[in-house]
């Protein structure tokens, strides 16, 4: 049994975590990653002395306590890492000088909302009262839900019982529907912008609990450093990684996954294959859609995904003492609408990274604008490299001009500007449609459990954001841990974990 081996596709957080837990349980593991570095979406890149962070705004359970903290310890991701905790999630500005601050402290948030709109007091109090209930919820992480027996199921039900009515009430509602219940025109306009308008309200409440308790912080040093720590843990456990090795096919013999073939034609065999890469490519390209059923096909035909992004990052030779740091920045109305990615925009999300001095030289700052966009638009444009380059440059010019209006002189202080499009995200991480977090949690999605296996295919598992609606770093790591528990159970091994 000690000699059993696992081939893992992808060195994102899920792939690295699968490798770590595989090694902790005595499996020989080899990860195949198409990029030249670990992390997948959890990454950063440097340009002209600035580090552009491409991911982590917050890490759920970054602080010692229940929940995922134990997983971060097992993966060596938090030891010695300093976290920053913020007072607010974001700020949203109105057209007439109004400002909504999404405070992390729930009492402060309640007072602020009541001040902004006393006529909505019942709705506001109800929202905060129910969000407070989430403070008592602890996510059990010990056992993979796939391995729950009747007793575990009952225990989970009892644990969930006090929250069921809250979940039922708020998971039905999208942010847009929630906002439409307000009488205040300002709150009606800006509440859907906190999150995606189609996002369900309940997961937001769950996140609010983590922010209120200061359990979800930003890891100083950024996302690639975070991923590299897990890579280090994996290599320390004796795991192998092959970079610049794109997997073209999963090798299947007699409906059993037996290995992978990389694009250069080399084959690598193992007792199990775990794909921690993009779901669509895994199912429909690496296996030519031979192992799907109606249910899985339906996901890829009907479910909403987190939209791909146009990611405009700027290195600016100035500081922003006037901007209080928040988890996800602020949203401002534009004096003139701008056309980006074929759509007219009336607002812009701006994130000033003044909370992490390691990302820019002293006295300078990274500023990032995240703009939800459309994959098809950019894919078509990229067929003509000249037009694609011009569209990126135009996007940068428009964003810089808008920010120059806010901070006169901003344009002349720019030292670096980098524009990534949905095509860039797809090219570097393989994620379907360039999505930045997989399946969107729209109303009703919270209870959807996706299988980590494919129908009719043995010894094959999937981990990562395409089998965990809502995505995110914790889900990626947790799903990999769960897959390893399933494999251990199958091999009649006790699932073991350790700390570095
Ligand atoms: C801008 C942004 C902000 C975010 N903010 C947060 C946040 O604040 N908190 C949070 O928890 N999450 C956040 N996320 C989401 C989070 O980054 C993802 O959900 C998570 O990293 C997904 O991990 P994964 O391992 O499932 O997938 P991925 O990161 O996509 O990893 C898949 C890996 O597989 C590799 N791969 C793909 N195809 C192949 C192939 N054929 N052969 C070999 N290798 C292949 C890819 O190169 C990649 O390395 C954010 C994401 C973005 C982009």
XYZ file of C-alpha atoms and ligand atoms in Angstrom:
553
model
C 0.000 0.000 0.000
C 2.911 2.354 0.792
C 3.831 2.294 -2.893
C 0.525 3.481 -4.219
C 0.857 6.527 -6.406
C -1.255 9.487 -7.408
C -0.933 11.649 -10.467
C -2.265 15.165 -9.829
C -3.176 17.640 -12.561
C -2.596 21.285 -11.618
C -0.514 23.027 -8.950
C -3.163 25.518 -7.845
C -4.191 25.466 -4.186
C -6.293 22.308 -4.711
C -3.517 20.433 -6.537
C -0.846 21.416 -4.007
C -3.145 20.498 -1.121
C -3.957 17.139 -2.743
C -0.229 16.520 -3.004
C 0.422 17.487 0.634
C -2.341 15.246 2.001
C -1.316 12.444 -0.363
C 2.235 12.574 1.016
C 1.002 12.812 4.617
C -0.725 9.502 3.951
C 2.201 7.721 2.341
C 1.258 7.988 -1.353
C 3.837 8.746 -4.008
C 2.576 11.894 -5.676
C 3.552 13.768 -8.811
C 1.907 17.058 -9.777
C 1.811 18.185 -13.416
C 1.417 21.928 -13.870
C 1.275 23.747 -17.195
C 2.613 27.048 -15.802
C 6.163 27.561 -14.523
C 5.062 28.353 -10.977
C 2.586 27.169 -8.334
C -0.671 28.801 -7.255
C -2.957 28.828 -10.309
C -5.346 31.707 -9.648
C -3.732 32.292 -6.259
C -0.856 34.239 -7.721
C 0.962 37.546 -8.094
C 3.241 38.884 -10.808
C 5.876 41.595 -10.894
C 6.194 44.451 -13.335
C 8.803 47.228 -13.145
C 9.466 46.733 -9.438
C 5.772 46.478 -8.468
C 4.032 43.275 -7.382
C 0.515 42.914 -8.733
C -1.533 40.707 -6.482
C -3.944 38.601 -8.488
C -6.016 37.015 -5.794
C -6.306 37.072 -2.019
C -8.402 39.877 -0.605
C -9.078 37.771 2.446
C -8.254 34.324 3.722
C -11.109 32.699 5.628
C -10.039 31.526 9.107
C -6.599 33.067 8.899
C -6.536 33.375 12.696
C -6.056 30.566 15.257
C -9.453 29.108 16.051
C -12.017 26.673 14.672
C -12.747 26.085 10.991
C -10.100 26.149 8.265
C -7.213 27.427 10.385
C -6.118 23.871 11.026
C -5.987 23.216 7.264
C -3.739 26.292 6.744
C -1.468 24.988 9.498
C -1.315 21.508 8.008
C -0.394 23.055 4.652
C 2.263 25.298 6.215
C 0.531 28.346 4.768
C 0.128 30.544 7.845
C 3.155 29.817 10.015
C 5.187 33.024 10.321
C 2.791 34.909 8.060
C 1.486 38.261 9.206
C -2.194 38.967 8.557
C -3.882 42.335 8.152
C -7.425 42.732 9.470
C -9.587 45.542 8.160
C -12.370 47.655 9.649
C -14.506 47.588 6.527
C -15.206 45.284 3.602
C -15.661 48.076 1.055
C -16.924 51.602 0.489
C -19.514 52.574 -2.096
C -19.963 56.135 -3.215
C -23.138 57.742 -4.509
C -23.493 60.425 -7.159
C -24.372 63.142 -4.695
C -21.605 62.773 -2.119
C -23.313 59.955 -0.173
C -21.129 57.117 1.065
C -21.975 53.634 2.252
C -19.259 51.946 4.297
C -19.712 48.221 4.623
C -18.260 48.089 8.137
C -17.048 44.723 9.364
C -18.303 45.401 12.863
C -21.991 44.478 12.629
C -23.160 46.944 15.242
C -21.371 49.768 13.482
C -22.800 48.593 10.167
C -26.308 48.532 11.587
C -25.976 52.064 12.998
C -24.541 53.315 9.724
C -27.339 51.778 7.643
C -29.977 53.115 10.034
C -28.485 56.592 9.705
C -28.489 56.346 5.932
C -32.061 55.100 5.815
C -34.198 55.275 8.983
C -37.225 54.381 6.853
C -35.703 50.922 6.245
C -35.096 50.204 9.923
C -37.123 46.955 10.063
C -35.302 45.446 7.102
C -31.885 46.577 8.350
C -32.437 45.217 11.861
C -33.697 41.922 10.459
C -30.659 41.586 8.171
C -28.150 42.292 10.940
C -29.993 40.105 13.457
C -29.783 37.137 11.089
C -26.187 37.881 10.072
C -25.313 37.786 13.788
C -26.679 34.245 13.982
C -23.860 33.165 11.640
C -21.357 34.186 14.339
C -22.206 30.970 16.154
C -21.709 28.671 13.157
C -18.541 26.609 12.960
C -17.727 24.753 9.795
C -16.835 21.129 10.657
C -13.775 20.141 8.660
C -12.702 16.852 10.188
C -14.580 14.466 7.948
C -15.275 14.652 4.221
C -19.042 15.061 3.758
C -18.854 12.282 1.137
C -17.938 9.874 3.955
C -20.751 10.860 6.292
C -22.719 7.957 7.696
C -26.219 8.280 9.228
C -24.773 9.383 12.610
C -22.610 12.087 11.005
C -25.612 13.200 8.961
C -27.714 13.484 12.088
C -24.976 15.395 13.912
C -24.725 17.803 10.988
C -28.477 18.260 10.946
C -28.496 19.063 14.666
C -25.630 21.493 14.159
C -27.498 23.170 11.295
C -30.892 23.199 12.984
C -30.557 26.613 14.681
C -29.551 28.126 11.329
C -31.981 26.415 8.972
C -34.641 29.113 8.978
C -31.994 31.808 8.429
C -30.460 29.880 5.539
C -33.872 29.271 3.987
C -34.858 32.903 4.317
C -31.716 34.525 2.900
C -30.404 31.924 0.491
C -33.530 32.425 -1.618
C -32.691 36.035 -2.154
C -30.147 37.547 -4.520
C -28.367 40.767 -3.568
C -30.397 42.529 -6.239
C -33.716 41.267 -4.827
C -32.598 42.163 -1.320
C -31.702 45.698 -2.440
C -35.057 46.125 -4.170
C -36.795 45.784 -0.771
C -35.220 49.019 0.476
C -37.057 52.321 0.335
C -33.845 54.363 0.227
C -32.925 54.954 -3.442
C -29.233 55.121 -2.495
C -29.233 51.726 -0.760
C -31.299 50.240 -3.576
C -28.670 51.383 -6.015
C -25.511 50.427 -4.191
C -26.289 47.251 -2.214
C -26.083 44.964 -5.290
C -22.590 46.358 -5.885
C -21.156 45.008 -2.624
C -21.083 41.622 -4.208
C -22.368 40.421 -7.561
C -26.060 41.383 -7.946
C -27.045 37.752 -8.634
C -25.139 36.430 -5.583
C -27.230 34.923 -2.802
C -27.441 36.974 0.427
C -26.762 34.103 2.830
C -23.112 33.419 1.895
C -22.490 37.137 2.300
C -23.817 36.873 5.854
C -21.465 33.960 6.521
C -18.515 36.026 5.301
C -19.693 38.981 7.397
C -19.401 36.773 10.491
C -15.724 36.048 9.678
C -15.004 39.730 9.089
C -16.789 40.813 12.273
C -14.801 38.314 14.338
C -11.576 39.334 12.578
C -11.066 35.757 11.514
C -10.505 36.533 7.836
C -7.379 38.525 7.102
C -5.143 39.441 4.197
C -1.781 37.604 4.248
C 1.008 40.162 3.931
C 3.328 39.406 1.022
C 0.457 38.510 -1.273
C -0.924 35.478 -3.018
C 2.121 33.967 -4.724
C 4.009 33.968 -1.409
C 1.051 32.148 0.108
C 1.038 29.535 -2.680
C 4.817 29.153 -2.506
C 4.531 28.318 1.205
C 2.229 25.401 0.325
C 4.552 24.350 -2.514
C 7.427 24.354 0.021
C 5.407 22.209 2.398
C 4.623 19.770 -0.421
C 8.246 19.487 -1.543
C 9.286 19.118 2.110
C 6.940 16.156 2.388
C 8.786 14.567 -0.539
C 6.278 15.278 -3.314
C 7.230 15.857 -6.937
C 6.160 18.656 -9.297
C 6.737 18.966 -12.998
C 6.245 22.520 -14.219
C 5.609 23.531 -17.824
C 3.919 20.158 -18.275
C 0.470 20.642 -19.735
C -1.719 17.588 -19.446
C -3.409 16.821 -22.760
C -5.254 13.596 -21.865
C -6.166 11.420 -18.945
C -5.223 7.872 -19.916
C -8.159 5.535 -19.372
C -8.047 1.747 -19.657
C -11.159 -0.349 -19.081
C -12.992 2.663 -17.606
C -10.234 3.167 -15.119
C -7.962 6.253 -14.977
C -4.389 4.975 -15.090
C -2.356 8.106 -15.771
C -1.919 11.174 -17.909
C -0.307 12.168 -21.170
C 1.322 15.573 -21.380
C 1.351 17.730 -24.497
C 4.871 16.582 -25.381
C 3.532 13.019 -25.584
C 5.100 11.628 -22.423
C 2.982 9.349 -20.280
C 2.915 9.094 -16.499
C 1.073 6.362 -14.716
C -0.402 6.155 -11.237
C -2.914 4.196 -9.169
C -5.163 7.240 -8.992
C -5.572 10.419 -10.987
C -6.803 13.611 -9.334
C -7.611 16.538 -11.571
C -7.304 19.825 -9.703
C -7.398 21.707 -13.003
C -10.299 23.421 -14.718
C -13.493 21.355 -14.709
C -14.539 21.903 -18.317
C -11.110 21.069 -19.737
C -10.841 18.007 -17.500
C -14.200 16.553 -18.464
C -14.654 17.636 -22.059
C -11.082 17.876 -23.347
C -8.803 15.603 -21.329
C -11.448 12.862 -21.540
C -13.344 14.042 -24.614
C -16.639 14.136 -22.704
C -16.805 10.322 -22.431
C -17.643 10.314 -18.719
C -20.521 12.731 -18.247
C -24.190 12.456 -17.519
C -27.104 14.852 -17.893
C -26.481 16.352 -14.486
C -22.843 17.278 -15.141
C -23.581 18.511 -18.667
C -26.355 20.622 -17.144
C -23.888 22.385 -14.826
C -21.807 23.546 -17.767
C -24.867 24.528 -19.804
C -26.959 26.275 -17.173
C -25.111 27.378 -14.064
C -23.789 30.911 -13.635
C -20.055 31.385 -13.147
C -18.069 34.161 -11.519
C -17.419 36.449 -14.455
C -13.969 36.746 -15.954
C -12.153 39.977 -15.267
C -10.386 42.797 -16.954
C -7.696 43.452 -14.369
C -6.059 46.861 -14.668
C -3.063 47.191 -12.344
C -1.101 50.394 -11.969
C 2.107 51.239 -10.115
C 1.874 54.839 -8.953
C 4.590 57.055 -7.562
C 2.543 58.345 -4.630
C 0.842 57.234 -1.449
C -2.862 57.379 -0.575
C -3.096 58.392 3.067
C -6.588 59.732 2.332
C -7.909 56.267 1.457
C -8.732 54.025 4.446
C -7.730 50.428 3.681
C -10.618 48.009 3.140
C -10.819 44.359 2.115
C -11.970 44.974 -1.432
C -11.523 48.693 -2.076
C -14.146 51.189 -3.089
C -16.637 51.730 -5.850
C -17.054 55.161 -7.407
C -19.418 56.642 -9.966
C -17.790 57.886 -13.162
C -18.328 61.419 -14.447
C -18.476 59.978 -17.979
C -19.460 56.360 -18.717
C -16.652 54.323 -20.271
C -16.910 51.456 -22.771
C -14.833 48.459 -21.700
C -15.138 44.969 -23.132
C -18.123 45.991 -25.250
C -20.141 47.296 -22.294
C -20.807 50.803 -20.996
C -19.682 51.253 -17.380
C -20.987 53.928 -15.093
C -18.922 52.913 -12.062
C -15.443 51.694 -11.277
C -14.089 49.422 -8.525
C -10.774 50.715 -7.235
C -8.499 48.884 -4.826
C -5.582 50.747 -3.312
C -3.015 48.286 -1.949
C -1.722 50.622 0.750
C -2.088 47.859 3.330
C 0.827 45.821 1.952
C 4.054 47.817 1.608
C 5.879 44.744 0.270
C 4.089 45.147 -3.069
C 5.613 48.492 -4.065
C 8.846 50.435 -3.543
C 8.781 52.864 -0.582
C 6.487 55.838 -1.159
C 4.765 54.139 -4.113
C 1.527 52.140 -4.384
C -0.194 49.492 -6.460
C -3.741 50.375 -7.546
C -5.975 47.732 -9.126
C -9.336 48.044 -10.896
C -11.252 44.772 -11.256
C -13.839 44.970 -14.020
C -16.244 42.072 -14.670
C -16.277 41.286 -18.387
C -17.117 38.818 -21.111
C -14.825 36.010 -22.298
C -16.265 35.748 -25.820
C -15.692 39.428 -26.525
C -11.981 39.279 -25.656
C -11.439 35.885 -27.273
C -12.743 37.192 -30.579
C -10.664 40.335 -30.266
C -7.502 38.349 -29.618
C -7.750 36.761 -33.052
C -6.460 40.122 -34.230
C -3.418 40.881 -32.027
C -3.316 44.542 -33.086
C -6.965 45.174 -32.131
C -6.540 43.235 -28.898
C -3.516 45.312 -27.901
C -5.321 48.534 -28.824
C -8.388 47.519 -26.731
C -6.156 46.841 -23.723
C -4.380 50.177 -24.136
C -7.692 52.011 -24.518
C -8.990 50.353 -21.359
C -5.895 51.481 -19.469
C -6.196 55.046 -20.837
C -9.850 55.309 -19.768
C -9.212 53.949 -16.279
C -6.212 56.245 -15.771
C -8.209 59.265 -16.994
C -11.018 58.479 -14.534
C -8.556 58.168 -11.657
C -6.768 61.335 -12.733
C -10.051 63.214 -12.261
C -10.220 61.937 -8.710
C -6.556 62.529 -7.864
C -5.288 65.276 -10.176
C -1.775 64.379 -11.337
C -2.419 60.627 -10.998
C -1.760 60.023 -14.724
C 1.672 61.643 -14.563
C 2.609 59.517 -11.524
C 2.014 56.188 -13.273
C 5.190 54.129 -13.548
C 3.649 50.804 -14.505
C 0.380 49.715 -16.057
C -0.584 46.115 -16.769
C -3.881 44.959 -18.241
C -4.966 41.315 -17.970
C -8.123 40.235 -19.798
C -10.371 37.162 -19.481
C -8.189 35.605 -22.189
C -5.094 36.176 -20.031
C -6.768 34.404 -17.087
C -7.696 31.499 -19.346
C -4.236 31.306 -20.889
C -2.402 31.215 -17.560
C -4.752 29.056 -15.484
C -6.933 27.190 -17.983
C -10.105 28.266 -16.180
C -13.221 27.899 -18.285
C -14.361 31.221 -19.803
C -11.553 32.832 -17.769
C -13.763 32.640 -14.653
C -11.988 33.815 -11.527
C -13.764 31.616 -8.992
C -15.829 28.913 -10.701
C -19.519 28.504 -9.949
C -21.367 31.552 -8.648
C -23.519 30.953 -5.558
C -26.852 32.206 -6.821
C -30.058 31.645 -4.766
C -30.579 27.939 -4.081
C -27.001 26.912 -4.957
C -25.846 26.624 -1.369
C -27.224 23.132 -0.977
C -25.866 21.871 -4.302
C -23.272 19.147 -3.688
C -21.199 18.281 -6.717
C -19.649 14.848 -6.981
C -15.880 14.585 -7.106
C -16.026 11.555 -9.367
C -17.257 11.079 -12.930
C -19.917 8.508 -13.818
C -18.473 5.202 -14.982
C -14.841 6.166 -14.406
C -12.882 4.434 -11.672
C -9.866 5.718 -9.735
C -10.420 9.285 -10.855
C -11.280 12.288 -8.650
C -11.705 16.015 -9.062
C -10.785 18.695 -6.550
C -10.905 22.485 -6.580
C -13.269 25.264 -7.429
C -15.122 23.423 -10.205
C -16.511 20.850 -7.781
C -17.176 23.326 -4.942
C -19.776 25.977 -5.850
C -18.626 29.370 -4.572
C -14.949 28.491 -5.082
C -12.291 30.266 -3.070
C -9.047 29.213 -1.454
C -10.623 27.346 1.511
C -12.903 25.293 -0.752
C -9.996 24.408 -3.017
C -7.852 23.132 -0.132
C -10.740 21.479 1.660
C -11.969 19.597 -1.409
C -8.468 18.192 -1.943
C -8.288 17.115 1.701
C -11.674 15.452 1.295
C -10.597 13.608 -1.856
C -7.578 12.229 -0.006
C -9.846 11.057 2.812
C -12.001 9.257 0.256
C -8.949 7.577 -1.305
C -7.608 6.562 2.128
C -10.972 5.066 3.055
C -11.004 3.136 -0.192
C -7.509 1.800 0.535
C -8.550 0.999 4.129
C -6.025 3.468 5.521
C -6.574 5.796 8.437
C -6.452 9.395 7.156
C -3.505 11.158 8.793
C -2.509 14.795 8.860
C 0.518 16.531 10.337
C 1.912 20.000 10.940
C 5.234 21.122 9.509
C -8.867 38.478 -8.598
C -9.201 37.300 -7.726
C -9.533 37.504 -6.406
C -9.818 36.422 -5.570
N -10.019 36.661 -4.249
C -10.149 35.609 -3.406
C -10.179 35.829 -2.000
O -10.053 36.947 -1.525
N -10.355 34.740 -1.201
C -10.492 33.473 -1.701
O -10.647 32.538 -0.915
N -10.459 33.249 -3.041
C -10.274 34.278 -3.899
N -10.202 34.059 -5.250
C -10.546 32.736 -5.792
C -9.412 31.717 -5.659
O -8.242 32.251 -6.188
C -9.775 30.444 -6.423
O -11.083 30.022 -6.139
C -8.796 29.302 -6.074
O -7.462 29.763 -6.139
C -9.016 28.132 -7.027
O -8.036 27.154 -6.785
P -8.008 25.800 -7.616
O -6.797 25.067 -7.185
O -9.323 25.142 -7.495
O -7.897 26.225 -9.148
P -6.786 27.021 -9.982
O -6.186 28.079 -9.154
O -7.432 27.409 -11.245
O -5.656 25.950 -10.254
C -5.696 25.079 -11.346
C -4.271 24.789 -11.769
O -4.298 23.809 -12.794
C -3.394 24.186 -13.814
N -3.847 23.558 -15.058
C -4.997 23.810 -15.738
N -5.076 23.003 -16.825
C -3.951 22.239 -16.807
C -3.450 21.218 -17.666
N -4.117 20.836 -18.765
N -2.261 20.650 -17.349
C -1.561 21.021 -16.249
N -1.989 21.999 -15.429
C -3.167 22.593 -15.693
C -3.480 25.691 -13.834
O -2.358 26.264 -14.470
C -3.571 26.004 -12.351
O -2.290 26.130 -11.785
C -9.872 35.110 -6.103
C -9.541 34.910 -7.437
C -9.174 35.989 -8.242
C -8.747 35.743 -9.647
